[in-house]
Coordinates of C-alpha atoms in Angstrom, one line a residue:
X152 CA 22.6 9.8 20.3
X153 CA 23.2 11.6 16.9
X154 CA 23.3 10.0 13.9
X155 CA 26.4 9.2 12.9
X156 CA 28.0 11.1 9.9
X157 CA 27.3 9.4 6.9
X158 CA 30.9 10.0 5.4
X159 CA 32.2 7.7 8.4
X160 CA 29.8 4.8 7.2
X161 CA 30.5 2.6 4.8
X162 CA 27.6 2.6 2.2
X163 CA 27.7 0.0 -0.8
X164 CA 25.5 -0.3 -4.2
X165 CA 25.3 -4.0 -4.2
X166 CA 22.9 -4.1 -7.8
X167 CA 24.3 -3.9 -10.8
X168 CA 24.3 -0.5 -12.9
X169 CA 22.3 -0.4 -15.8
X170 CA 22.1 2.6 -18.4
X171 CA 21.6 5.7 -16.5
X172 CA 21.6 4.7 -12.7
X173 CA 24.3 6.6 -12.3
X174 CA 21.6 9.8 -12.3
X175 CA 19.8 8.1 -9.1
X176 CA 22.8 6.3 -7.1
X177 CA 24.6 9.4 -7.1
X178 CA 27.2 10.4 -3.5
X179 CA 24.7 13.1 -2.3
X180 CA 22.0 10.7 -3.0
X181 CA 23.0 7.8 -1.0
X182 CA 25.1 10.7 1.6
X183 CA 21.4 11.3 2.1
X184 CA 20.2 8.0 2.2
X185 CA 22.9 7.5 5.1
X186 CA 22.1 10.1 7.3
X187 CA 18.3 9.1 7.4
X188 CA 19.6 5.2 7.8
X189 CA 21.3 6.5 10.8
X190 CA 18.9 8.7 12.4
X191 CA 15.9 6.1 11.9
X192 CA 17.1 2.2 10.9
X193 CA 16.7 1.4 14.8
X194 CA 13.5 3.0 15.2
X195 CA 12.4 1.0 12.5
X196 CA 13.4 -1.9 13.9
X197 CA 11.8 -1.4 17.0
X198 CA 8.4 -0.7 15.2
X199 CA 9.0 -4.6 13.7
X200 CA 9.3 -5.6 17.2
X201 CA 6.2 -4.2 18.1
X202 CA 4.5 -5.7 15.1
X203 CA 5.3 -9.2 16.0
X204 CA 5.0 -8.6 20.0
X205 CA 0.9 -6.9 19.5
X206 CA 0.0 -9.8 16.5
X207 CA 1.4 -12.4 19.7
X208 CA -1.3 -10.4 22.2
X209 CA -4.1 -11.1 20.0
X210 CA -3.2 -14.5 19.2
X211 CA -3.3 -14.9 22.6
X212 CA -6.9 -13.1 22.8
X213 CA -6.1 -9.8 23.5
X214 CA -8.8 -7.1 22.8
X215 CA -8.5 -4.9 20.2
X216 CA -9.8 -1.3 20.8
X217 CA -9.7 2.3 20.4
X218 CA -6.6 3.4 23.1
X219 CA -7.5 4.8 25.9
X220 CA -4.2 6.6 26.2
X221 CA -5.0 9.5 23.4
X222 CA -9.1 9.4 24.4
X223 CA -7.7 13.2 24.8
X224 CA -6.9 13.1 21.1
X225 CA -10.0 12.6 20.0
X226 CA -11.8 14.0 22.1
X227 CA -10.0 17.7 21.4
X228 CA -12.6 19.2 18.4
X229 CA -9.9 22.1 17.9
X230 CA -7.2 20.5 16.0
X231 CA -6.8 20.2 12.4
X232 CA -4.6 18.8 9.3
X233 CA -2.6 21.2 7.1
X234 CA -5.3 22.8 4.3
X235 CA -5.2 20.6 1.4
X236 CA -1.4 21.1 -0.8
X237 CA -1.2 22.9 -4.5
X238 CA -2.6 19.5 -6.5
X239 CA -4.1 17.2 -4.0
X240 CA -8.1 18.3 -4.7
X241 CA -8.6 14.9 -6.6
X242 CA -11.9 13.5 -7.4
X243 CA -9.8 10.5 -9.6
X244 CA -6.8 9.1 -8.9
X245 CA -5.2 6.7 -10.8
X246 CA -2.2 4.2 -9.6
X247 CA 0.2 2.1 -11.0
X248 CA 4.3 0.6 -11.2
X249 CA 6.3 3.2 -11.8
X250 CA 7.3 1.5 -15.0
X251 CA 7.6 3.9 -18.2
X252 CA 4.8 2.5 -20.3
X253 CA 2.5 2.4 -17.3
X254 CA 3.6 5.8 -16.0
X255 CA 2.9 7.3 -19.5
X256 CA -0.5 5.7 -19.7
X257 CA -1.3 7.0 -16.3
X258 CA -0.1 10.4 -16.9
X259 CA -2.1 10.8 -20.0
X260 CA -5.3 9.1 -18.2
X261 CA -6.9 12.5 -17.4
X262 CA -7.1 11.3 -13.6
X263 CA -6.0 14.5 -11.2
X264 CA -3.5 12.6 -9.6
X265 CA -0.8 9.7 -10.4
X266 CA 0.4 7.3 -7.7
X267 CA 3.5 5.7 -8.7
X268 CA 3.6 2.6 -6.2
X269 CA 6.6 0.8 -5.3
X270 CA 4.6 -1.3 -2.8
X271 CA 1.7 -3.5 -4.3
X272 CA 2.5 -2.6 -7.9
X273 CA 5.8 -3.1 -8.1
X274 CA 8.2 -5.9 -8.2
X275 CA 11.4 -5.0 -5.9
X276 CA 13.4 -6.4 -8.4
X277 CA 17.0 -3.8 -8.6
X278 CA 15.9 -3.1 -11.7
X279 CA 12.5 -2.0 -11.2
X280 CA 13.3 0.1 -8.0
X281 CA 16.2 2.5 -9.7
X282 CA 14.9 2.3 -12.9
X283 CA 10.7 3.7 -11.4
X284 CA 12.6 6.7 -10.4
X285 CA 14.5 7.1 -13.3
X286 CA 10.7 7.0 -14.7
X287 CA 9.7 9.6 -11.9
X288 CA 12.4 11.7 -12.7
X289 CA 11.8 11.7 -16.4
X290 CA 8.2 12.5 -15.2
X291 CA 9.1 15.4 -13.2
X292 CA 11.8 16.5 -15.8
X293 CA 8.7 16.3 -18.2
X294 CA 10.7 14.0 -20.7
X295 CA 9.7 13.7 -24.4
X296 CA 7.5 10.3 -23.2
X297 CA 6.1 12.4 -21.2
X298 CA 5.0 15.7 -22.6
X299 CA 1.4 16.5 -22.4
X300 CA -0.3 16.4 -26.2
X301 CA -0.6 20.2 -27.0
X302 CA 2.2 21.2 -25.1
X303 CA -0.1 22.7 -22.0
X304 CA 2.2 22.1 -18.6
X305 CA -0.4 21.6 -16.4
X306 CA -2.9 18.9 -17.8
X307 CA -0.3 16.0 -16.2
X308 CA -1.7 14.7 -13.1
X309 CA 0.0 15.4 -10.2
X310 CA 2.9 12.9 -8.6
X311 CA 2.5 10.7 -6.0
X312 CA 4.8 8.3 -4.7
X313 CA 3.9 5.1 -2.2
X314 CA 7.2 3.7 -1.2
X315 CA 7.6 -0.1 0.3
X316 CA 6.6 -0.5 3.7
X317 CA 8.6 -0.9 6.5
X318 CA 9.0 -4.3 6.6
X319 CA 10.7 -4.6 3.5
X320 CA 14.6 -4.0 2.9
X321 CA 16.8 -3.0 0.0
X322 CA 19.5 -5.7 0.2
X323 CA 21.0 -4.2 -2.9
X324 CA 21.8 -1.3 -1.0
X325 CA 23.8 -1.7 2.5
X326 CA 25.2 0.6 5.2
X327 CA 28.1 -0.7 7.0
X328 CA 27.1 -4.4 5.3
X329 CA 23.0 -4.1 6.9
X330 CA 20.1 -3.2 4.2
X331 CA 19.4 0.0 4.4
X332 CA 15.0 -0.2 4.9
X333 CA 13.5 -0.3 1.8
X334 CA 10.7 2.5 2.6
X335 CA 13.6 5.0 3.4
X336 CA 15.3 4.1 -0.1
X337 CA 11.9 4.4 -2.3
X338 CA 11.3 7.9 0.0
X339 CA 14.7 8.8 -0.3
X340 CA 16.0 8.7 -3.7
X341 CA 12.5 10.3 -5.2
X342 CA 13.0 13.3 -2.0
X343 CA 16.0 13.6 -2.8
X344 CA 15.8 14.3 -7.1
X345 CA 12.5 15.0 -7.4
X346 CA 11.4 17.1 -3.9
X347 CA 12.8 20.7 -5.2
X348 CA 11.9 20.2 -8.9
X349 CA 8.2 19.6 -7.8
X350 CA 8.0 22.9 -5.4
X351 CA 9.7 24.6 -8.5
X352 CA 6.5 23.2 -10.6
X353 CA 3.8 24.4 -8.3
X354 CA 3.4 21.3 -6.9
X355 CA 5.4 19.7 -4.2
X356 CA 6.8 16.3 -2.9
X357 CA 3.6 14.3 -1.9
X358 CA 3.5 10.4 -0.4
X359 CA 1.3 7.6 0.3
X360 CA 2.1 6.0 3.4
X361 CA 1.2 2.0 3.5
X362 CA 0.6 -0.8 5.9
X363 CA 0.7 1.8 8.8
X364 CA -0.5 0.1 12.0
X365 CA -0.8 2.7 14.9
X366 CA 0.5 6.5 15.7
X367 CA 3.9 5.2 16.4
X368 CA 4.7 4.1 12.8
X369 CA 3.2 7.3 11.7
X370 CA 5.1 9.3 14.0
X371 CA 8.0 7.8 12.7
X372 CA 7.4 8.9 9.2
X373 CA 6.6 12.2 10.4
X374 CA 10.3 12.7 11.6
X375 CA 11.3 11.3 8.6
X376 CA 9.8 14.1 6.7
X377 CA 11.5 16.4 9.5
X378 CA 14.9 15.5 8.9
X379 CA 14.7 15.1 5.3
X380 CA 13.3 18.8 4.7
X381 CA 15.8 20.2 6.9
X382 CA 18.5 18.5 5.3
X383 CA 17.5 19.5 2.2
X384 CA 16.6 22.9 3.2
X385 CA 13.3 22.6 2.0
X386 CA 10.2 24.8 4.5
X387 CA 8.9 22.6 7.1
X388 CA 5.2 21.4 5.8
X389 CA 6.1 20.9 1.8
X390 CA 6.0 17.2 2.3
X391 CA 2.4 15.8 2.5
X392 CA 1.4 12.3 3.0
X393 CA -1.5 10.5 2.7
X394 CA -2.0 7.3 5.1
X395 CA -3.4 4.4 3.6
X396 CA -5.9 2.3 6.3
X397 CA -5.0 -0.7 5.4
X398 CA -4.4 -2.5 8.5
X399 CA -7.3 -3.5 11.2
X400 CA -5.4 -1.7 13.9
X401 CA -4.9 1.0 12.1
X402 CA -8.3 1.7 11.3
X403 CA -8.5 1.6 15.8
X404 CA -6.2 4.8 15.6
X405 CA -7.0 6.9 12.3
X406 CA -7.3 10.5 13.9
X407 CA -4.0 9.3 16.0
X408 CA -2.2 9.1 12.9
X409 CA -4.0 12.2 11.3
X410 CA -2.5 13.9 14.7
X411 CA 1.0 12.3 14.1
X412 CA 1.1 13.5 10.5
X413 CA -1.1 16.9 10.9
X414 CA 1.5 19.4 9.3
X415 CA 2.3 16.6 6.3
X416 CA -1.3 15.4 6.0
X417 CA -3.5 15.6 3.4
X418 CA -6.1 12.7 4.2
X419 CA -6.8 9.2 4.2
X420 CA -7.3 6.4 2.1
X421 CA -9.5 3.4 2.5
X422 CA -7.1 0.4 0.9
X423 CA -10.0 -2.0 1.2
X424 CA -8.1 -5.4 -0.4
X425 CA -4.9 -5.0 2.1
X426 CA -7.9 -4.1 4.9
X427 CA -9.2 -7.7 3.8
X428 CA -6.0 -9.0 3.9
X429 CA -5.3 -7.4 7.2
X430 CA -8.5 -8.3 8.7
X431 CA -7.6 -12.2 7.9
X432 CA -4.2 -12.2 8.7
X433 CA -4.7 -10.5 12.6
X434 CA -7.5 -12.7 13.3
X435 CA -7.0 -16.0 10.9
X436 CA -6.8 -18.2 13.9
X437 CA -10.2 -17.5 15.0
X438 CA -13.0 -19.4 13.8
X439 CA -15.1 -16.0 13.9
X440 CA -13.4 -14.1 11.4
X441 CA -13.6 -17.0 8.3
X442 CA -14.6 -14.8 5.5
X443 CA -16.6 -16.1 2.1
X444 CA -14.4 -16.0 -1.1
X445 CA -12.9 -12.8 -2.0
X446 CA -15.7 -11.8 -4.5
X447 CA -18.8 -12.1 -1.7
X448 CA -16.7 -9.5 0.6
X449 CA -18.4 -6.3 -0.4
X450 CA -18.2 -2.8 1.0
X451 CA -21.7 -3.5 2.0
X452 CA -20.8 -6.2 4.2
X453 CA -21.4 -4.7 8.1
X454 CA -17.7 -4.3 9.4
X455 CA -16.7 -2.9 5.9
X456 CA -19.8 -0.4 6.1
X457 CA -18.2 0.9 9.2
X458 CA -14.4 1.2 8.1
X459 CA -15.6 3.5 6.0
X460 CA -17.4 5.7 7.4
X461 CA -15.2 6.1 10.0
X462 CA -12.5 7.0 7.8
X463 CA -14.5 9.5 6.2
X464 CA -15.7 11.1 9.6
X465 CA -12.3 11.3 11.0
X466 CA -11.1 13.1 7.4
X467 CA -13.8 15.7 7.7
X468 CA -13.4 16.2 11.0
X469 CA -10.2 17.0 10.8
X470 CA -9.9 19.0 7.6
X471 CA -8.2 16.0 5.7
X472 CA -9.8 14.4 2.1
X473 CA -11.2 10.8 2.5
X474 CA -10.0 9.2 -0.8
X475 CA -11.8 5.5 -2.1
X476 CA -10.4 2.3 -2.2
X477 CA -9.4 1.0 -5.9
X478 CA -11.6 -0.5 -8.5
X479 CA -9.8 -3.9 -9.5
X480 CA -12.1 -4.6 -12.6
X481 CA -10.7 -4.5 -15.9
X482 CA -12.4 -3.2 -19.3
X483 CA -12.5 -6.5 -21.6
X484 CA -12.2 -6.6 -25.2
X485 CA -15.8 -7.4 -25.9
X486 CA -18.1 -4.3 -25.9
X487 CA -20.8 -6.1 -23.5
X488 CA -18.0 -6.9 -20.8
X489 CA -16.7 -2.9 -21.2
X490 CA -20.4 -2.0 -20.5
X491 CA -20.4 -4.0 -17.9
X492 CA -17.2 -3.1 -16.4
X493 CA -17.9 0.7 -16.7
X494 CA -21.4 0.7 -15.3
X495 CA -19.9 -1.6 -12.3
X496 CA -17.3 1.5 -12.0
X497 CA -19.7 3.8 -11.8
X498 CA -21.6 2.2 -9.2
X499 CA -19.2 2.0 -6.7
X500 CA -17.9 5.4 -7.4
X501 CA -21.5 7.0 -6.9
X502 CA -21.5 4.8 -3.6
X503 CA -18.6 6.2 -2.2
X504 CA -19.5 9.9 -3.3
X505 CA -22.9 9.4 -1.3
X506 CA -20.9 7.8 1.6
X507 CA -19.1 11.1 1.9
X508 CA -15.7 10.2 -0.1
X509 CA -14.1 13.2 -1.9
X510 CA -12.1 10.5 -4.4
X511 CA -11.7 7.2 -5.6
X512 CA -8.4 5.3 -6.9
X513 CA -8.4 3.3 -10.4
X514 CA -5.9 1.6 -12.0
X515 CA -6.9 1.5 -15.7
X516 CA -6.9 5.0 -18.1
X517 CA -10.5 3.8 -19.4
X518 CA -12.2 4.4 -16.1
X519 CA -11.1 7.6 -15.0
X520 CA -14.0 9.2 -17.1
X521 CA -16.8 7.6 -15.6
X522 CA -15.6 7.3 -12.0
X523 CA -15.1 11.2 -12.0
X524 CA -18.7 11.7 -13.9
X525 CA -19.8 10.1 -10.6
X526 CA -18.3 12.2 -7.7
X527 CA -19.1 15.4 -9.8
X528 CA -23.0 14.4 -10.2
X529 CA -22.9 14.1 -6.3
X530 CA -20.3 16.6 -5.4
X531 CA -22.1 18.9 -7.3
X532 CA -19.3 21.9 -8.1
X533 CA -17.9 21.6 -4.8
X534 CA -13.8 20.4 -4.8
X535 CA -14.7 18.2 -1.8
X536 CA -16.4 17.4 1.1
X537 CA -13.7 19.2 4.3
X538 CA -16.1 21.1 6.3
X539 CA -19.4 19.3 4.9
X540 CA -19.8 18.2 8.6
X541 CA -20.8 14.5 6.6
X542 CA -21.8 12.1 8.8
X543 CA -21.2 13.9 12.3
X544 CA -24.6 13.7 13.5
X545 CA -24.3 9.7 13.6
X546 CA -23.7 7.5 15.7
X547 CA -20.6 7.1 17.1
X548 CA -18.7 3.8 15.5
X549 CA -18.0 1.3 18.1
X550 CA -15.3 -1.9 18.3
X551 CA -18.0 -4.0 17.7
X552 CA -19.0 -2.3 14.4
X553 CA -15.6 -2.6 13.5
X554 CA -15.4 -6.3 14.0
X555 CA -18.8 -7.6 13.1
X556 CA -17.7 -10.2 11.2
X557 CA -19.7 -13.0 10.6
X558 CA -18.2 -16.7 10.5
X559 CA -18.9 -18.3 7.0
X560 CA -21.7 -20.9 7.6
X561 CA -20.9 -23.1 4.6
X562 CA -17.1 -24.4 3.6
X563 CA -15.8 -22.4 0.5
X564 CA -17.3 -23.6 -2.5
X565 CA -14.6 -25.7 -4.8
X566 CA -14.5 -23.2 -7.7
X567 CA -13.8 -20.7 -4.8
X568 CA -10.9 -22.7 -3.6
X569 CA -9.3 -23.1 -7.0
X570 CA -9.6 -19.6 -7.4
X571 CA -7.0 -18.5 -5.1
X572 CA -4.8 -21.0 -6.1
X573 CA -4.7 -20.1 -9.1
X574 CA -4.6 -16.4 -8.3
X575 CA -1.9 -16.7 -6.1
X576 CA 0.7 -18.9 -7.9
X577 CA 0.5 -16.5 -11.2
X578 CA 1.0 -13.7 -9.3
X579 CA 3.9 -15.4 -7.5
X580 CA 4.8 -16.6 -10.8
X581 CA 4.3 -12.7 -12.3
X582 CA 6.2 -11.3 -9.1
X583 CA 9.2 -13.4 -9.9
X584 CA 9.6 -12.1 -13.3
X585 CA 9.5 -8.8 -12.0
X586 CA 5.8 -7.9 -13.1
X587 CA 3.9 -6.8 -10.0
X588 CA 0.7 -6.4 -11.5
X589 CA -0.9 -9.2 -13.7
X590 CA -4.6 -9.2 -15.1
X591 CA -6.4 -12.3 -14.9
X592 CA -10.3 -13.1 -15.2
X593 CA -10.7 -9.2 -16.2
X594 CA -9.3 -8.2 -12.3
X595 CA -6.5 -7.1 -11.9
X596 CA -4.0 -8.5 -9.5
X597 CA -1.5 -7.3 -7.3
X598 CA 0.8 -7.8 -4.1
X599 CA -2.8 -7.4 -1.8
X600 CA -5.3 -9.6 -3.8
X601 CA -2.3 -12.2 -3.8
X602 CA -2.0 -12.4 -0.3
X603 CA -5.9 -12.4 0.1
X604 CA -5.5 -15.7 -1.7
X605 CA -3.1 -17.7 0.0
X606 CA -4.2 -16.1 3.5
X607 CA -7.9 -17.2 2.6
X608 CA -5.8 -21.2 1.7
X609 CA -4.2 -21.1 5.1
X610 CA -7.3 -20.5 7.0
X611 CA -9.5 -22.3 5.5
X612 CA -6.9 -25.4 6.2
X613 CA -6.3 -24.3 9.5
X614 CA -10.1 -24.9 10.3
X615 CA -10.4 -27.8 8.8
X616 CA -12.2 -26.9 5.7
X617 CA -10.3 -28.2 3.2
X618 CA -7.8 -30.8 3.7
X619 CA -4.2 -30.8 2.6
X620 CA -4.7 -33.3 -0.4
X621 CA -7.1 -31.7 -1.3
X622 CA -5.4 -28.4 -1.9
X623 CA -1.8 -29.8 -2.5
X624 CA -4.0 -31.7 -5.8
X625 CA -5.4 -28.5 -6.7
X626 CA -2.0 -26.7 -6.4
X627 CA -0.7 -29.3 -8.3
X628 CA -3.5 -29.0 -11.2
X629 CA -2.5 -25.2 -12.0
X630 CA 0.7 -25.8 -11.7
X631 CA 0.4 -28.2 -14.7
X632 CA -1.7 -25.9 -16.0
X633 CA 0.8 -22.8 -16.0
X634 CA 3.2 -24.8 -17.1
X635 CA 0.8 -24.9 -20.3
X636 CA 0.0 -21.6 -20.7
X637 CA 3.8 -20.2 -20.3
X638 CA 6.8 -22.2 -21.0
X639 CA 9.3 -19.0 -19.1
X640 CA 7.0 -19.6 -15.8
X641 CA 8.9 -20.1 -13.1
X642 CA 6.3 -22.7 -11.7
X643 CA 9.0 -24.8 -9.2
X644 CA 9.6 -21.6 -7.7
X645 CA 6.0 -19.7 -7.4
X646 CA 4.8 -23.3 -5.8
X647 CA 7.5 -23.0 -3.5
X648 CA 6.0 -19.6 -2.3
X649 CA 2.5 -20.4 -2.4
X650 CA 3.7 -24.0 -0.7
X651 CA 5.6 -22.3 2.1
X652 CA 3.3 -19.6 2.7
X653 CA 0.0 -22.0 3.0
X654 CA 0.8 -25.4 4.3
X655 CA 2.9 -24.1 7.5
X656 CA 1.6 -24.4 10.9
X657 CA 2.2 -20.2 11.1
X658 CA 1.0 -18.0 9.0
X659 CA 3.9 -15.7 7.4
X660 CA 3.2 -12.4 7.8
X661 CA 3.9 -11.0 4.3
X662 CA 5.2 -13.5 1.2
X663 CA 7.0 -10.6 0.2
X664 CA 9.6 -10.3 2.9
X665 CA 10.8 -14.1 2.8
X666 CA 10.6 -14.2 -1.1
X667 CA 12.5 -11.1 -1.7
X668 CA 15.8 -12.8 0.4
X669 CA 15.3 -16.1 -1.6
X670 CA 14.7 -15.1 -5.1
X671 CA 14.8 -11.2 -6.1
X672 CA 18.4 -10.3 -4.5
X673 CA 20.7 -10.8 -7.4
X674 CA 24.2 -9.3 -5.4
X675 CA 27.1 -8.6 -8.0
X676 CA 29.3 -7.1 -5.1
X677 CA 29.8 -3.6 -7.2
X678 CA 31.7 -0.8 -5.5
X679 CA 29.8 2.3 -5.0

């Protein structure tokens, strides 16, 4: 059936208008908003269904595995991604909210490229959503905040934009009185303003793709890009994406969704703290997968080892860069903990050089330096590492590497436990204040290293490790203890998260999608 014209739908701005939304939420914008809606919102939801009916299979013990349906996909040697886009050669790449002081920081960080995320960075408050591409716009406009010292055009790094996944809505904007997805909003608007006045630049309109679980989803997007160039008129190919593996059964399927994507790809990206995440959330009702506290889960630990190197194998065997998963360590005041910091920085960057990476992400301007000193001293000149033929002459990577984890022989240490507590009700507390990054203990925090927390809480009461009192006391304890260090926390209400998220029988899938309905949609009813 054909989507239905978007002037016969009835599409309402349900947020409130603030200083220059009117340049985003403008009638072609959400026209075009509309038509995607109606071409993909039940495609979506079918992809949901999906979701829930494959994480019921393996609850029940189904086997996880590469499918034996596309064997033929990976077994064809002759097919390849799109060569790498104008901009996308990156040896640093530096993320963040696509909020102004952020984006400005980020922009004059030296990194190569700029990922404005609206997914783990970002509080989906109304504001933050129209107002990050009001901030992209101003970017792409190159706005006085954002002109390069000198006046040289091309020392800003390039733009890339990671929209919300698709299990998130937009409740502030409706189509015929359902949210429109939130993914097509955050793709939509910045396609939409900023996709011709990139190509005009050199560059072009270029996307990280999260939470991805199989070729379906990515297949999905890849229409999306379809139907939004030809809207647009804009040549078939200008869009590239780069998936994030961040989900275990993604990383089951990663030259699947290279094949999905291949004339919008431009590689793949190793999001290890959402893989973590992932990892415990698919199998957190099996004694075989407890994991150790966050900070004992390495990339040396065996099934991490693999991930990895199968991601980067898949890139260069199909002509896509393999980009590094982000360093969540913060420079400190102090010139010992800097040291520290940096020379940890540079460690794991040389690591993931040697392991055949062409890139790393970073989140703070003060590491971009040393993490790029570290790919060029092992990339040695060369832009990357497509056609290096890195790692083909290994062993193949089986299920069982991919899933070697090892149960945790000892219950989590105390310090450990209070540790996620109190990581996860600050950021709770930080996400409801619209803040969607927060630094705490020199790491830096977001949506992913959140829900590591409470998923780590849930398990660990699930198999009997720690017992309720025993974590509602400690819940209780930073509570107090927030309450202290903040009198605007909004403690009743980040406990009421953490609470509902960790002492249920089932484990939510995300605590974003619940706690966007019950505390971020503030509806004022406007006409659009």
């Amino acid at each position: 059936m054909p989507p239905t014209p978007a002037r016969l739908r009835r599409i309402e701005v349900l947020g409130a208008f603030a200083p220059r939304f009117e340049e985003i939420l403008t009638s072609g914008a959400l026209d075009f908003l509309a038509q995607l809606d109606s071409a993909f919102a039940q495609r979506r939801a079918d992809v949901l269904t999906e979701r829930r009916h494959r994480a019921d299979r393996l609850a029940s013990g189904s086997r996880l595995d590469f499918p034996r349906a596309t064997s033929a996909v990976r077994g064809d040697t002759n097919w390849r991604v799109a060569p790498p886009a104008p901009g996308l050669t990156a040896r640093v790449e530096i993320t963040g909210p696509p909020e102004r002081a952020a984006a400005v920081a980020a922009l004059g960080s030296g990194a190569q490229v700029w990922t404005a995320d609206f997914e783990d960075a970002t509080s989906p408050t109304w504001e933050n959503v129209v107002a990050g591409q009001l901030t992209l716009l101003d970017a792409v406009e190159r706005g006085s905040d954002f002109a390069p010292a000198g006046g040289g055009k091309d020392r800003l790094p390039t733009i890339m934009v990671r929209p919300r996944g698709w299990h998130l809505d937009e409740a502030h904007l409706t189509i015929d009185g359902r949210a429109v997805p939130a993914s097509l909003v955050d793709f939509g608007l910045y396609f939409f303003h900023c996709g011709q006045r990139q190509i005009d630049r050199g560059s072009g309109p270029y996307f990280y793709l999260p939470k991805l679980e199989n070729r379906y989803e990515a297949r999905l997007w890849n229409d999306v890009f379809v139907l939004a160039q030809d809207l647009l008129g804009i040549p078939q190919g200008t869009i590239r994406a780069t998936a994030l593996i961040e989900t275990v059964p993604a990383a089951f399927e990663m030259e699947e969704i290279l094949y999905e994507l291949r004339e919008h790809s431009c590689g793949l990206n190793a999001g290890r703290w959402d893989y973590l995440f992932s990892l415990l959330k698919t199998f957190g009702y099996c004694t075989d997968f407890l994991l150790p506290d966050r900070a004992a889960v390495t990339m040396d630990a065996p099934f991490m080892r693999a991930y990895a190197e199968l991601l980067v194998r898949t890139c260069h065997r199909r002509g896509a860069h393999a980009i590094g998963g982000m360093v969540t360590h913060l420079p400190g005041d102090a010139s010992d903990a800097q040291h520290a910091v940096l020379a940890r920085t540079h460690q794991d960057a040389e690591r993931e050089a040697a392991e055949g990476f062409d890139g790393a992400w970073v989140t703070h301007p003060a590491l971009v330096t040393v993490c790029r000193a570290a790919f060029d001293g092992v990339l040695a000149g060369r832009p990357h590492r497509i056609d290096s033929g890195h790692g083909h002459t290994r062993p193949d990577i089986e299920q069982s590497d991919l899933l070697s984890v090892r149960r945790a022989v000892v219950p989590p240490v105390p310090e450990g436990i209070r540790t996620n507590v109190a990581v996860a009700l600050r950021y709770f507390d930080s996400w409801l204040r619209g803040r969607g990054t927060v630094a705490l203990d020199g790491l830096l925090e977001d949506t992913a290293t959140a829900e590591i927390a409470r998923v780590q809480l849930w398990q660990w009461l699930r198999h009997r490790l720690i017992t309720r009192d025993t974590l509602r006391g400690l819940i209780e304890a930073e509570c107090a203890a927030l309450t202290g260090e903040s009198p605007d926390a909004r403690v009743a209400e980040a406990r009421k998260i953490l609470e509902d998220t960790v002492l249920n029988r089932e484990l939510p899938d995300f605590f974003t999608t619940e706690a966007y309905r019950q505390h971020l949609v503030r509806r004022t009813e406007s006409p659009s």
